[in-house]
C-alpha positions as YAML, in Angstrom:
chain: A
units: angstrom
residues:
- id: 1
  name: UNK
  ca: [26.81, -3.20, -40.29]
- id: 2
  name: UNK
  ca: [30.04, -2.48, -42.35]
- id: 3
  name: UNK
  ca: [33.01, -3.86, -41.73]
- id: 4
  name: UNK
  ca: [36.83, -3.56, -41.69]
- id: 5
  name: UNK
  ca: [38.50, -6.47, -44.74]
- id: 6
  name: UNK
  ca: [40.07, -7.52, -41.30]
- id: 7
  name: UNK
  ca: [37.22, -8.13, -39.04]
- id: 8
  name: UNK
  ca: [36.10, -9.39, -41.68]
- id: 9
  name: UNK
  ca: [37.99, -12.08, -41.96]
- id: 10
  name: UNK
  ca: [38.50, -12.40, -38.19]
- id: 11
  name: UNK
  ca: [34.81, -13.23, -37.59]
- id: 12
  name: UNK
  ca: [34.97, -15.62, -40.64]
- id: 13
  name: UNK
  ca: [37.35, -17.90, -39.31]
- id: 14
  name: UNK
  ca: [36.21, -17.82, -35.31]
- id: 15
  name: UNK
  ca: [32.17, -18.25, -35.97]
- id: 16
  name: UNK
  ca: [32.79, -20.62, -38.73]
- id: 17
  name: UNK
  ca: [32.06, -23.84, -36.11]
- id: 18
  name: UNK
  ca: [30.63, -21.36, -33.78]
- id: 19
  name: UNK
  ca: [27.29, -22.75, -32.69]
- id: 20
  name: UNK
  ca: [25.15, -20.00, -30.80]
- id: 21
  name: UNK
  ca: [22.42, -21.48, -28.94]
- id: 22
  name: UNK
  ca: [24.76, -25.08, -26.77]
- id: 23
  name: UNK
  ca: [27.15, -23.13, -23.89]
- id: 24
  name: UNK
  ca: [30.32, -22.94, -24.87]
- id: 25
  name: UNK
  ca: [31.63, -25.64, -21.96]
- id: 26
  name: UNK
  ca: [29.45, -27.77, -23.33]
- id: 27
  name: UNK
  ca: [30.86, -27.78, -26.37]
- id: 28
  name: UNK
  ca: [34.46, -28.54, -25.37]
- id: 29
  name: UNK
  ca: [32.72, -31.35, -23.10]
- id: 30
  name: UNK
  ca: [36.02, -29.18, -20.11]
- id: 31
  name: UNK
  ca: [33.30, -28.66, -17.67]
- id: 32
  name: UNK
  ca: [34.61, -25.83, -16.53]
- id: 33
  name: UNK
  ca: [31.78, -23.21, -15.78]
- id: 34
  name: UNK
  ca: [31.88, -19.84, -16.68]
- id: 35
  name: UNK
  ca: [32.85, -16.55, -14.89]
- id: 36
  name: UNK
  ca: [30.59, -12.96, -15.30]
- id: 37
  name: UNK
  ca: [31.31, -10.52, -14.32]
- id: 38
  name: UNK
  ca: [28.84, -8.15, -13.94]
- id: 39
  name: UNK
  ca: [29.40, -3.85, -13.31]
- id: 40
  name: UNK
  ca: [26.40, -1.06, -13.44]
- id: 41
  name: UNK
  ca: [27.72, 1.53, -15.65]
- id: 42
  name: UNK
  ca: [25.83, 3.45, -15.88]
- id: 43
  name: UNK
  ca: [22.42, 4.40, -13.95]
- id: 44
  name: UNK
  ca: [20.24, 7.15, -14.07]
- id: 45
  name: UNK
  ca: [16.34, 7.70, -11.10]
- id: 46
  name: UNK
  ca: [13.74, 8.69, -13.18]
- id: 47
  name: UNK
  ca: [10.84, 8.18, -10.64]
- id: 48
  name: UNK
  ca: [9.97, 7.19, -7.18]
- id: 49
  name: UNK
  ca: [6.59, 6.15, -6.83]
- id: 50
  name: UNK
  ca: [5.71, 6.60, -3.55]
- id: 51
  name: UNK
  ca: [2.41, 5.26, -3.11]
- id: 52
  name: UNK
  ca: [3.65, 2.11, -5.35]
- id: 53
  name: UNK
  ca: [6.54, 2.37, -3.20]
- id: 54
  name: UNK
  ca: [8.40, 1.58, -6.62]
- id: 55
  name: UNK
  ca: [11.65, 3.70, -8.47]
- id: 56
  name: UNK
  ca: [12.48, 3.82, -12.21]
- id: 57
  name: UNK
  ca: [15.73, 3.33, -13.36]
- id: 58
  name: UNK
  ca: [17.34, 3.97, -16.60]
- id: 59
  name: UNK
  ca: [20.15, 1.14, -15.97]
- id: 60
  name: UNK
  ca: [23.10, -0.08, -18.20]
- id: 61
  name: UNK
  ca: [24.36, -3.11, -17.36]
- id: 62
  name: UNK
  ca: [27.39, -4.57, -18.82]
- id: 63
  name: UNK
  ca: [28.18, -8.28, -18.96]
- id: 64
  name: UNK
  ca: [31.42, -10.05, -19.54]
- id: 65
  name: UNK
  ca: [32.73, -13.82, -19.79]
- id: 66
  name: UNK
  ca: [35.19, -15.55, -21.21]
- id: 67
  name: UNK
  ca: [34.13, -17.93, -24.26]
- id: 68
  name: UNK
  ca: [36.99, -20.20, -25.36]
- id: 69
  name: UNK
  ca: [35.67, -21.47, -28.56]
- id: 70
  name: UNK
  ca: [35.69, -17.59, -29.80]
- id: 71
  name: UNK
  ca: [40.08, -16.85, -30.03]
- id: 72
  name: UNK
  ca: [42.34, -16.27, -32.65]
- id: 73
  name: UNK
  ca: [46.10, -14.82, -33.60]
- id: 74
  name: UNK
  ca: [45.39, -11.63, -34.20]
- id: 75
  name: UNK
  ca: [49.36, -11.71, -35.40]
- id: 76
  name: UNK
  ca: [47.79, -13.94, -38.08]
- id: 77
  name: UNK
  ca: [45.71, -11.31, -39.19]
- id: 78
  name: UNK
  ca: [47.27, -8.54, -41.06]
- id: 79
  name: UNK
  ca: [45.26, -5.75, -40.05]
- id: 80
  name: UNK
  ca: [47.04, -7.51, -36.22]
- id: 81
  name: UNK
  ca: [42.35, -6.82, -35.09]
- id: 82
  name: UNK
  ca: [42.72, -7.65, -31.75]
- id: 83
  name: UNK
  ca: [38.64, -7.44, -31.07]
- id: 84
  name: UNK
  ca: [35.81, -7.67, -33.47]
- id: 85
  name: UNK
  ca: [31.70, -6.33, -33.04]
- id: 86
  name: UNK
  ca: [29.29, -8.92, -33.46]
- id: 87
  name: UNK
  ca: [25.55, -8.26, -33.25]
- id: 88
  name: UNK
  ca: [24.36, -9.92, -29.72]
- id: 89
  name: UNK
  ca: [21.73, -13.11, -31.10]
- id: 90
  name: UNK
  ca: [25.46, -13.70, -32.98]
- id: 91
  name: UNK
  ca: [27.47, -15.23, -29.76]
- id: 92
  name: UNK
  ca: [26.19, -17.10, -27.02]
- id: 93
  name: UNK
  ca: [24.97, -15.01, -23.88]
- id: 94
  name: UNK
  ca: [24.14, -16.42, -20.58]
- id: 95
  name: UNK
  ca: [20.94, -15.61, -19.23]
- id: 96
  name: UNK
  ca: [21.79, -13.09, -16.67]
- id: 97
  name: UNK
  ca: [18.90, -10.58, -15.84]
- id: 98
  name: UNK
  ca: [17.28, -7.78, -13.00]
- id: 99
  name: UNK
  ca: [14.97, -10.51, -12.11]
- id: 100
  name: UNK
  ca: [13.57, -8.34, -8.90]
- id: 101
  name: UNK
  ca: [12.39, -5.87, -11.48]
- id: 102
  name: UNK
  ca: [8.72, -5.82, -12.38]
- id: 103
  name: UNK
  ca: [8.83, -4.40, -15.55]
- id: 104
  name: UNK
  ca: [11.70, -3.98, -18.11]
- id: 105
  name: UNK
  ca: [11.93, -1.71, -21.76]
- id: 106
  name: UNK
  ca: [14.75, -2.05, -23.87]
- id: 107
  name: UNK
  ca: [15.63, 0.98, -25.98]
- id: 108
  name: UNK
  ca: [17.28, -0.91, -28.93]
- id: 109
  name: UNK
  ca: [15.92, -3.72, -29.66]
- id: 110
  name: UNK
  ca: [18.33, -7.40, -29.23]
- id: 111
  name: UNK
  ca: [18.15, -7.12, -33.08]
- id: 112
  name: UNK
  ca: [20.34, -3.67, -33.02]
- id: 113
  name: UNK
  ca: [22.72, -4.69, -30.18]
- id: 114
  name: UNK
  ca: [26.07, -5.54, -30.40]
- id: 115
  name: UNK
  ca: [28.78, -7.09, -28.27]
- id: 116
  name: UNK
  ca: [32.59, -6.39, -28.13]
- id: 117
  name: UNK
  ca: [34.70, -10.24, -28.96]
- id: 118
  name: UNK
  ca: [38.55, -10.07, -27.70]
- id: 119
  name: UNK
  ca: [40.82, -12.05, -29.28]
- id: 120
  name: UNK
  ca: [41.10, -14.05, -26.20]
- id: 121
  name: UNK
  ca: [37.96, -14.93, -26.12]
- id: 122
  name: UNK
  ca: [36.31, -12.43, -23.73]
- id: 123
  name: UNK
  ca: [32.90, -11.29, -24.29]
- id: 124
  name: UNK
  ca: [31.61, -7.81, -23.38]
- id: 125
  name: UNK
  ca: [27.69, -7.30, -23.52]
- id: 126
  name: UNK
  ca: [26.24, -3.86, -22.42]
- id: 127
  name: UNK
  ca: [22.61, -3.95, -21.92]
- id: 128
  name: UNK
  ca: [20.96, -0.50, -21.16]
- id: 129
  name: UNK
  ca: [17.29, -0.41, -19.76]
- id: 130
  name: UNK
  ca: [14.38, 1.30, -18.44]
- id: 131
  name: UNK
  ca: [13.62, -0.92, -15.67]
- id: 132
  name: UNK
  ca: [10.50, -0.72, -12.62]
- id: 133
  name: UNK
  ca: [11.68, -2.12, -9.58]
- id: 134
  name: UNK
  ca: [9.71, -2.71, -6.43]
- id: 135
  name: UNK
  ca: [11.58, -0.42, -3.44]
- id: 136
  name: UNK
  ca: [9.45, -0.39, 0.19]
- id: 137
  name: UNK
  ca: [9.29, 3.16, 1.24]
- id: 138
  name: UNK
  ca: [10.55, 4.20, 4.92]
- id: 139
  name: UNK
  ca: [8.64, 6.98, 5.24]
- id: 140
  name: UNK
  ca: [8.48, 8.33, 8.89]
- id: 141
  name: UNK
  ca: [11.30, 10.65, 8.53]
- id: 142
  name: UNK
  ca: [9.68, 12.56, 4.94]
- id: 143
  name: UNK
  ca: [10.81, 15.21, 3.98]
- id: 144
  name: UNK
  ca: [14.22, 14.25, 5.39]
- id: 145
  name: UNK
  ca: [14.54, 10.46, 4.83]
- id: 146
  name: UNK
  ca: [16.72, 7.98, 3.23]
- id: 147
  name: UNK
  ca: [15.11, 5.34, 1.00]
- id: 148
  name: UNK
  ca: [17.15, 1.76, 0.28]
- id: 149
  name: UNK
  ca: [16.45, -0.18, -2.95]
- id: 150
  name: UNK
  ca: [17.69, -3.88, -3.69]
- id: 151
  name: UNK
  ca: [18.25, -4.46, -7.43]
- id: 152
  name: UNK
  ca: [18.43, -8.35, -7.30]
- id: 153
  name: UNK
  ca: [21.04, -9.77, -10.57]
- id: 154
  name: UNK
  ca: [21.41, -13.07, -12.06]
- id: 155
  name: UNK
  ca: [21.32, -16.08, -14.24]
- id: 156
  name: UNK
  ca: [17.66, -17.20, -14.62]
- id: 157
  name: UNK
  ca: [18.54, -21.11, -15.03]
- id: 158
  name: UNK
  ca: [22.41, -21.62, -14.89]
- id: 159
  name: UNK
  ca: [23.44, -23.16, -10.98]
- id: 160
  name: UNK
  ca: [26.59, -22.01, -9.90]
- id: 161
  name: UNK
  ca: [27.70, -25.00, -11.28]
- id: 162
  name: UNK
  ca: [27.90, -23.75, -14.99]
- id: 163
  name: UNK
  ca: [27.70, -20.12, -14.47]
- id: 164
  name: UNK
  ca: [29.11, -17.71, -11.24]
- id: 165
  name: UNK
  ca: [28.70, -14.56, -11.10]
- id: 166
  name: UNK
  ca: [31.10, -12.38, -9.59]
- id: 167
  name: UNK
  ca: [30.27, -7.95, -8.79]
- id: 168
  name: UNK
  ca: [33.32, -6.01, -10.61]
- id: 169
  name: UNK
  ca: [34.17, -3.73, -7.76]
- id: 170
  name: UNK
  ca: [32.56, -4.54, -3.99]
- id: 171
  name: UNK
  ca: [32.03, -3.09, -1.55]
- id: 172
  name: UNK
  ca: [31.10, -0.30, -3.46]
- id: 173
  name: UNK
  ca: [30.66, 1.58, -6.55]
- id: 174
  name: UNK
  ca: [32.39, 4.60, -7.64]
- id: 175
  name: UNK
  ca: [29.59, 7.27, -8.05]
- id: 176
  name: UNK
  ca: [31.52, 10.53, -8.55]
- id: 177
  name: UNK
  ca: [30.82, 10.87, -11.50]
- id: 178
  name: UNK
  ca: [26.82, 12.06, -12.19]
- id: 179
  name: UNK
  ca: [27.11, 11.95, -16.07]
- id: 180
  name: UNK
  ca: [26.82, 8.56, -15.03]
- id: 181
  name: UNK
  ca: [24.98, 8.24, -12.19]
- id: 182
  name: UNK
  ca: [22.52, 10.77, -11.30]
- id: 183
  name: UNK
  ca: [19.59, 11.04, -9.75]
- id: 184
  name: UNK
  ca: [16.51, 13.64, -10.73]
- id: 185
  name: UNK
  ca: [15.23, 16.32, -9.38]
- id: 186
  name: UNK
  ca: [14.18, 15.09, -5.92]
- id: 187
  name: UNK
  ca: [15.93, 12.60, -5.28]
- id: 188
  name: UNK
  ca: [20.06, 11.92, -5.19]
- id: 189
  name: UNK
  ca: [21.75, 8.41, -5.42]
- id: 190
  name: UNK
  ca: [24.22, 8.71, -2.32]
- id: 191
  name: UNK
  ca: [26.11, 5.58, -2.54]
- id: 192
  name: UNK
  ca: [25.71, 1.60, -4.39]
- id: 193
  name: UNK
  ca: [26.78, -1.12, -2.74]
- id: 194
  name: UNK
  ca: [27.39, -4.60, -4.64]
- id: 195
  name: UNK
  ca: [27.55, -8.02, -2.69]
- id: 196
  name: UNK
  ca: [28.08, -11.40, -4.15]
- id: 197
  name: UNK
  ca: [25.26, -13.64, -2.99]
- id: 198
  name: UNK
  ca: [24.96, -17.91, -3.13]
- id: 199
  name: UNK
  ca: [21.14, -18.03, -3.21]
- id: 200
  name: UNK
  ca: [20.11, -22.23, -2.33]
- id: 201
  name: UNK
  ca: [16.62, -21.41, -1.84]
- id: 202
  name: UNK
  ca: [15.57, -23.52, -4.05]
- id: 203
  name: UNK
  ca: [16.74, -27.11, -2.94]
- id: 204
  name: UNK
  ca: [18.15, -29.98, -4.77]
- id: 205
  name: UNK
  ca: [21.15, -29.65, -3.82]
- id: 206
  name: UNK
  ca: [21.09, -26.22, -6.55]
- id: 207
  name: UNK
  ca: [22.53, -22.67, -5.62]
- id: 208
  name: UNK
  ca: [22.46, -19.64, -7.73]
- id: 209
  name: UNK
  ca: [25.05, -16.85, -8.02]
- id: 210
  name: UNK
  ca: [23.04, -13.56, -7.38]
- id: 211
  name: UNK
  ca: [25.12, -9.76, -6.74]
- id: 212
  name: UNK
  ca: [23.23, -7.34, -4.72]
- id: 213
  name: UNK
  ca: [23.33, -3.91, -5.58]
- id: 214
  name: UNK
  ca: [21.84, -1.41, -2.83]
- id: 215
  name: UNK
  ca: [21.13, 1.80, -3.90]
- id: 216
  name: UNK
  ca: [20.90, 4.37, -0.88]
- id: 217
  name: UNK
  ca: [18.99, 7.49, -2.22]
- id: 218
  name: UNK
  ca: [18.69, 10.87, -0.44]
- id: 219
  name: UNK
  ca: [15.33, 13.22, -1.06]
- id: 220
  name: UNK
  ca: [16.22, 17.03, -1.05]
- id: 221
  name: UNK
  ca: [14.22, 18.11, 1.62]
- id: 222
  name: UNK
  ca: [15.14, 22.30, 0.66]
- id: 223
  name: UNK
  ca: [11.92, 21.85, -1.51]
- id: 224
  name: UNK
  ca: [9.55, 20.57, 0.72]
- id: 225
  name: UNK
  ca: [10.47, 23.17, 3.93]
- id: 226
  name: UNK
  ca: [10.13, 26.46, 1.73]
- id: 227
  name: UNK
  ca: [6.40, 25.27, 0.16]
- id: 228
  name: UNK
  ca: [5.86, 23.01, 2.92]
- id: 229
  name: UNK
  ca: [7.33, 23.60, 6.54]
- id: 230
  name: UNK
  ca: [8.34, 26.94, 6.35]
- id: 231
  name: UNK
  ca: [4.13, 28.63, 5.21]
- id: 232
  name: UNK
  ca: [2.72, 26.93, 8.11]
- id: 233
  name: UNK
  ca: [4.50, 28.38, 10.57]
- id: 234
  name: UNK
  ca: [4.07, 31.38, 9.08]
- id: 235
  name: UNK
  ca: [0.97, 30.77, 9.19]
- id: 236
  name: UNK
  ca: [0.61, 29.15, 13.16]
- id: 237
  name: UNK
  ca: [2.49, 32.60, 14.09]
- id: 238
  name: UNK
  ca: [0.23, 35.14, 12.04]
- id: 239
  name: UNK
  ca: [-3.20, 32.84, 13.62]
- id: 240
  name: UNK
  ca: [-1.51, 33.00, 17.26]
- id: 241
  name: UNK
  ca: [-0.47, 37.16, 17.03]
- id: 242
  name: UNK
  ca: [-4.63, 37.96, 14.97]
- id: 243
  name: UNK
  ca: [-5.75, 36.00, 18.43]
- id: 244
  name: UNK
  ca: [-4.31, 37.46, 20.98]
- id: 245
  name: UNK
  ca: [-4.34, 40.72, 19.66]
- id: 246
  name: UNK
  ca: [-6.56, 43.13, 19.79]
- id: 247
  name: UNK
  ca: [-9.15, 44.01, 17.20]
- id: 248
  name: UNK
  ca: [-9.42, 47.93, 17.91]
- id: 249
  name: UNK
  ca: [-7.10, 50.22, 19.56]
- id: 250
  name: UNK
  ca: [-9.41, 50.68, 22.76]
- id: 251
  name: UNK
  ca: [-8.35, 46.96, 24.33]
- id: 252
  name: UNK
  ca: [-12.42, 45.57, 23.66]
- id: 253
  name: UNK
  ca: [-11.65, 42.04, 23.70]
- id: 254
  name: UNK
  ca: [-13.35, 40.11, 20.03]
- id: 255
  name: UNK
  ca: [-14.33, 36.68, 19.12]
- id: 256
  name: UNK
  ca: [-12.24, 35.98, 16.95]
- id: 257
  name: UNK
  ca: [-12.87, 32.53, 16.10]
- id: 258
  name: UNK
  ca: [-12.71, 32.42, 12.75]
- id: 259
  name: UNK
  ca: [-9.51, 33.48, 12.18]
- id: 260
  name: UNK
  ca: [-8.71, 30.64, 13.95]
- id: 261
  name: UNK
  ca: [-11.02, 27.77, 12.28]
- id: 262
  name: UNK
  ca: [-9.21, 29.62, 8.62]
- id: 263
  name: UNK
  ca: [-5.95, 28.88, 10.25]
- id: 264
  name: UNK
  ca: [-6.77, 25.14, 11.01]
- id: 265
  name: UNK
  ca: [-9.17, 24.95, 7.44]
- id: 266
  name: UNK
  ca: [-5.90, 26.24, 5.73]
- id: 267
  name: UNK
  ca: [-3.20, 23.78, 7.62]
- id: 268
  name: UNK
  ca: [-5.93, 20.66, 6.89]
- id: 269
  name: UNK
  ca: [-5.51, 21.20, 3.10]
- id: 270
  name: UNK
  ca: [-1.42, 21.26, 3.76]
- id: 271
  name: UNK
  ca: [-1.82, 17.94, 5.24]
- id: 272
  name: UNK
  ca: [-4.45, 16.36, 2.88]
- id: 273
  name: UNK
  ca: [-2.24, 17.76, -0.04]
- id: 274
  name: UNK
  ca: [1.35, 15.79, 0.68]
- id: 275
  name: UNK
  ca: [-0.82, 12.91, 2.46]
- id: 276
  name: UNK
  ca: [-2.52, 12.03, -1.25]
- id: 277
  name: UNK
  ca: [1.30, 10.92, -2.73]
- id: 278
  name: UNK
  ca: [2.39, 9.44, 0.40]
- id: 279
  name: UNK
  ca: [2.13, 5.49, 0.86]
- id: 280
  name: UNK
  ca: [-0.13, 4.04, 3.24]
- id: 281
  name: UNK
  ca: [0.90, 3.10, 6.41]
- id: 282
  name: UNK
  ca: [0.59, 2.69, 10.68]
- id: 283
  name: UNK
  ca: [2.54, 5.57, 11.65]
- id: 284
  name: UNK
  ca: [2.40, 8.81, 10.54]
- id: 285
  name: UNK
  ca: [5.25, 10.97, 8.42]
- id: 286
  name: UNK
  ca: [7.47, 13.59, 10.42]
- id: 287
  name: UNK
  ca: [5.51, 16.07, 7.89]
- id: 288
  name: UNK
  ca: [2.25, 15.12, 9.39]
- id: 289
  name: UNK
  ca: [3.66, 15.14, 12.65]
- id: 290
  name: UNK
  ca: [4.30, 18.88, 12.18]
- id: 291
  name: UNK
  ca: [0.91, 19.55, 10.80]
- id: 292
  name: UNK
  ca: [-0.88, 18.57, 12.92]
- id: 293
  name: UNK
  ca: [1.15, 19.46, 15.55]
- id: 294
  name: UNK
  ca: [0.40, 23.16, 13.90]
- id: 295
  name: UNK
  ca: [-2.52, 23.03, 13.67]
- id: 296
  name: UNK
  ca: [-3.21, 21.65, 17.58]
- id: 297
  name: UNK
  ca: [-1.48, 24.80, 18.85]
- id: 298
  name: UNK
  ca: [-3.83, 26.90, 16.70]
- id: 299
  name: UNK
  ca: [-6.66, 24.84, 17.74]
- id: 300
  name: UNK
  ca: [-6.12, 25.81, 21.43]
- id: 301
  name: UNK
  ca: [-5.05, 29.11, 20.95]
- id: 302
  name: UNK
  ca: [-8.16, 29.71, 19.55]
- id: 303
  name: UNK
  ca: [-10.01, 27.79, 22.61]
- id: 304
  name: UNK
  ca: [-7.98, 29.93, 24.89]
- id: 305
  name: UNK
  ca: [-8.80, 33.37, 22.94]
- id: 306
  name: UNK
  ca: [-13.03, 32.05, 22.97]
- id: 307
  name: UNK
  ca: [-12.61, 31.17, 26.89]
- id: 308
  name: UNK
  ca: [-10.61, 34.37, 27.44]
- id: 309
  name: UNK
  ca: [-13.64, 36.51, 25.51]
- id: 310
  name: UNK
  ca: [-15.95, 35.18, 27.52]
- id: 311
  name: UNK
  ca: [-14.29, 35.67, 30.66]
- id: 312
  name: UNK
  ca: [-13.92, 39.17, 29.61]
- id: 313
  name: UNK
  ca: [-17.15, 39.73, 28.48]
- id: 314
  name: UNK
  ca: [-18.71, 38.32, 31.79]
- id: 315
  name: UNK
  ca: [-16.82, 40.15, 34.85]
- id: 316
  name: UNK
  ca: [-17.54, 43.53, 32.71]
- id: 317
  name: UNK
  ca: [-21.15, 43.10, 32.35]
- id: 318
  name: UNK
  ca: [-21.54, 41.37, 35.01]
- id: 319
  name: UNK
  ca: [-19.88, 43.40, 37.52]
- id: 320
  name: UNK
  ca: [-17.18, 41.04, 38.95]
- id: 321
  name: UNK
  ca: [-14.88, 42.33, 41.43]
- id: 322
  name: UNK
  ca: [-11.23, 41.60, 40.56]
- id: 323
  name: UNK
  ca: [-9.52, 39.05, 42.99]
- id: 324
  name: UNK
  ca: [-6.76, 40.32, 45.25]
- id: 325
  name: UNK
  ca: [-4.39, 37.81, 44.39]
- id: 326
  name: UNK
  ca: [-5.28, 38.33, 40.49]
- id: 327
  name: UNK
  ca: [-4.77, 41.76, 41.20]
- id: 328
  name: UNK
  ca: [-1.36, 41.79, 42.62]
- id: 329
  name: UNK
  ca: [0.18, 39.68, 40.76]
- id: 330
  name: UNK
  ca: [-0.85, 41.72, 37.03]
- id: 331
  name: UNK
  ca: [-1.99, 44.50, 38.36]
- id: 332
  name: UNK
  ca: [1.45, 46.62, 39.54]
- id: 333
  name: UNK
  ca: [2.41, 49.29, 37.32]
- id: 334
  name: UNK
  ca: [1.65, 52.87, 38.67]
- id: 335
  name: UNK
  ca: [-1.71, 53.34, 36.56]
- id: 336
  name: UNK
  ca: [-2.76, 49.88, 37.56]
- id: 337
  name: UNK
  ca: [-2.93, 51.73, 40.39]
- id: 338
  name: UNK
  ca: [-4.64, 54.11, 40.15]
- id: 339
  name: UNK
  ca: [-7.25, 52.51, 37.79]
- id: 340
  name: UNK
  ca: [-7.47, 50.07, 41.22]
- id: 341
  name: UNK
  ca: [-8.35, 53.68, 43.77]
- id: 342
  name: UNK
  ca: [-10.41, 55.74, 41.05]
- id: 343
  name: UNK
  ca: [-14.11, 53.95, 42.62]
- id: 344
  name: UNK
  ca: [-13.53, 56.28, 45.25]
- id: 345
  name: UNK
  ca: [-12.41, 60.00, 43.83]
- id: 346
  name: UNK
  ca: [-15.50, 61.20, 43.99]
- id: 347
  name: UNK
  ca: [-16.73, 62.51, 47.21]
- id: 348
  name: UNK
  ca: [-20.02, 62.20, 48.53]
- id: 349
  name: UNK
  ca: [-21.48, 66.16, 48.37]
- id: 350
  name: UNK
  ca: [-21.81, 68.37, 51.98]
- id: 351
  name: UNK
  ca: [-24.44, 70.93, 53.07]
- id: 352
  name: UNK
  ca: [-28.02, 71.41, 53.56]
- id: 353
  name: UNK
  ca: [-29.28, 72.71, 49.81]
- id: 354
  name: UNK
  ca: [-32.84, 71.88, 48.81]
- id: 355
  name: UNK
  ca: [-30.69, 70.55, 45.24]
- id: 356
  name: UNK
  ca: [-28.83, 68.40, 47.71]
- id: 357
  name: UNK
  ca: [-31.32, 65.15, 47.06]
- id: 358
  name: UNK
  ca: [-30.91, 65.28, 43.48]
- id: 359
  name: UNK
  ca: [-26.78, 66.30, 43.71]
- id: 360
  name: UNK
  ca: [-26.79, 63.02, 45.88]
- id: 361
  name: UNK
  ca: [-28.28, 61.14, 43.21]
- id: 362
  name: UNK
  ca: [-25.93, 62.22, 40.86]
- id: 363
  name: UNK
  ca: [-23.38, 62.51, 42.42]
- id: 364
  name: UNK
  ca: [-24.09, 58.62, 43.80]
- id: 365
  name: UNK
  ca: [-24.87, 57.79, 39.78]
- id: 366
  name: UNK
  ca: [-21.87, 59.34, 38.59]
- id: 367
  name: UNK
  ca: [-19.96, 57.44, 41.13]
- id: 368
  name: UNK
  ca: [-21.33, 54.66, 40.08]
- id: 369
  name: UNK
  ca: [-20.14, 54.98, 36.49]
- id: 370
  name: UNK
  ca: [-17.03, 56.44, 37.83]
- id: 371
  name: UNK
  ca: [-16.52, 52.84, 39.78]
- id: 372
  name: UNK
  ca: [-17.88, 50.80, 36.97]
- id: 373
  name: UNK
  ca: [-15.09, 52.36, 34.48]
- id: 374
  name: UNK
  ca: [-12.78, 51.47, 36.84]
- id: 375
  name: UNK
  ca: [-13.91, 47.96, 36.83]
- id: 376
  name: UNK
  ca: [-14.34, 47.74, 33.27]
- id: 377
  name: UNK
  ca: [-10.20, 49.74, 33.42]
- id: 378
  name: UNK
  ca: [-9.24, 46.61, 35.78]
- id: 379
  name: UNK
  ca: [-10.17, 43.77, 33.82]
- id: 380
  name: UNK
  ca: [-9.11, 45.29, 30.37]
- id: 381
  name: UNK
  ca: [-5.62, 45.58, 32.18]
- id: 382
  name: UNK
  ca: [-5.90, 42.29, 33.04]
- id: 383
  name: UNK
  ca: [-6.80, 39.92, 29.77]
- id: 384
  name: UNK
  ca: [-4.22, 42.17, 28.48]
- id: 385
  name: UNK
  ca: [-2.04, 40.85, 30.20]
- id: 386
  name: UNK
  ca: [-3.14, 37.27, 30.31]
- id: 387
  name: UNK
  ca: [-3.70, 37.99, 26.54]
- id: 388
  name: UNK
  ca: [0.46, 38.50, 26.57]
- id: 389
  name: UNK
  ca: [1.48, 35.59, 27.91]
- id: 390
  name: UNK
  ca: [-1.03, 33.30, 26.06]
- id: 391
  name: UNK
  ca: [0.82, 34.48, 22.75]
- id: 392
  name: UNK
  ca: [3.85, 34.05, 24.44]
- id: 393
  name: UNK
  ca: [2.96, 31.11, 25.53]
- id: 394
  name: UNK
  ca: [2.38, 29.63, 22.22]
- id: 395
  name: UNK
  ca: [5.12, 30.94, 20.03]
- id: 396
  name: UNK
  ca: [7.57, 29.36, 22.55]
- id: 397
  name: UNK
  ca: [5.73, 26.40, 21.88]
- id: 398
  name: UNK
  ca: [5.74, 27.57, 17.83]
- id: 399
  name: UNK
  ca: [9.18, 27.26, 18.46]
- id: 400
  name: UNK
  ca: [10.19, 24.74, 19.65]
- id: 401
  name: UNK
  ca: [7.92, 22.19, 17.02]
- id: 402
  name: UNK
  ca: [9.80, 24.02, 14.12]
- id: 403
  name: UNK
  ca: [13.28, 23.75, 15.79]
- id: 404
  name: UNK
  ca: [12.17, 20.11, 16.78]
- id: 405
  name: UNK
  ca: [11.01, 19.32, 12.95]
- id: 406
  name: UNK
  ca: [14.75, 20.98, 12.32]
- id: 407
  name: UNK
  ca: [16.37, 18.31, 14.93]
- id: 408
  name: UNK
  ca: [13.87, 15.61, 13.63]
- id: 409
  name: UNK
  ca: [15.48, 15.92, 10.32]
- id: 410
  name: UNK
  ca: [19.21, 14.34, 11.06]
...
């Protein structure tokens, strides 16, 4: 490592009798504990594993403390050197680590890392690392959810009678600079809360200082709206229209079970798509409830359509008479009134011709056909209006479900 002449002189003088294996307070026999200040100066979210319930961060933790055994007077140096950079293993360092992390990767090996030492004995150490930290996820409101992940930083062997750990800023860090605090394409860092904590759970009168960083993340939900919620809504809407609209201009009803079944299959595939990426929990996420509700709406609409088709077929083939109450409710236009009385429009032929018996039978047959056509027309009009009523009811339910999920995100 290249150094200036002044830095070399200061290093030779300050570290001449220095022992980096012994805590400075013990060397001086002063009994004073070392106060270490910790600060997160860079944080970047790399990944959130929903299934494993863990988060991966690139984090740069800065530690600063005062080592009373490393001091010099800059006035005695011709170049007025007030600080120098030395290899990390040259000075004593507190064993402060992120012990909530399950794995750590250091992009810069310890042999290449340096610390800054000031003339008053102040030491500043910066450790960049990639960590995997457990983070219990509450996905009840997925994809409109927010998560909180806890990082615990503290000494591994030194209790607070030897090393006192303090946060640099509390209770919140300033994360307005997105260059140093960044989320990823799916998550945004909302805030970082800082809390000093004393852990006395080890017993024997030992208390260990810790600093807790609670990182709040918010999911970017528009992606899921465009690729999951909106297509599901469109699919359900088209399914309802397709089930209750006549397939021919004549107005005759045909079974549309295949359309409903295909819609249910497509929605099941949507449900399977996101359930594979979600942690297994006792409750279904909001998006899962939404897709399941839309499936239920389409299933009920399919069942109603099949029932109406069956009733329509039975009413026309078995010549059921239209109940008066049903006719009054659903047949009210002038055209409806006309088809209700059309069966009596053909009158029996009068006269005593030889052909009268034959003409009477033909006339009776024609009247029967006219009556059947009129009855079929009545039932067709009734079931057309039942279709409109059913389509309106299910579309209203469909819209209410979509409004509910958008309101539920708040």
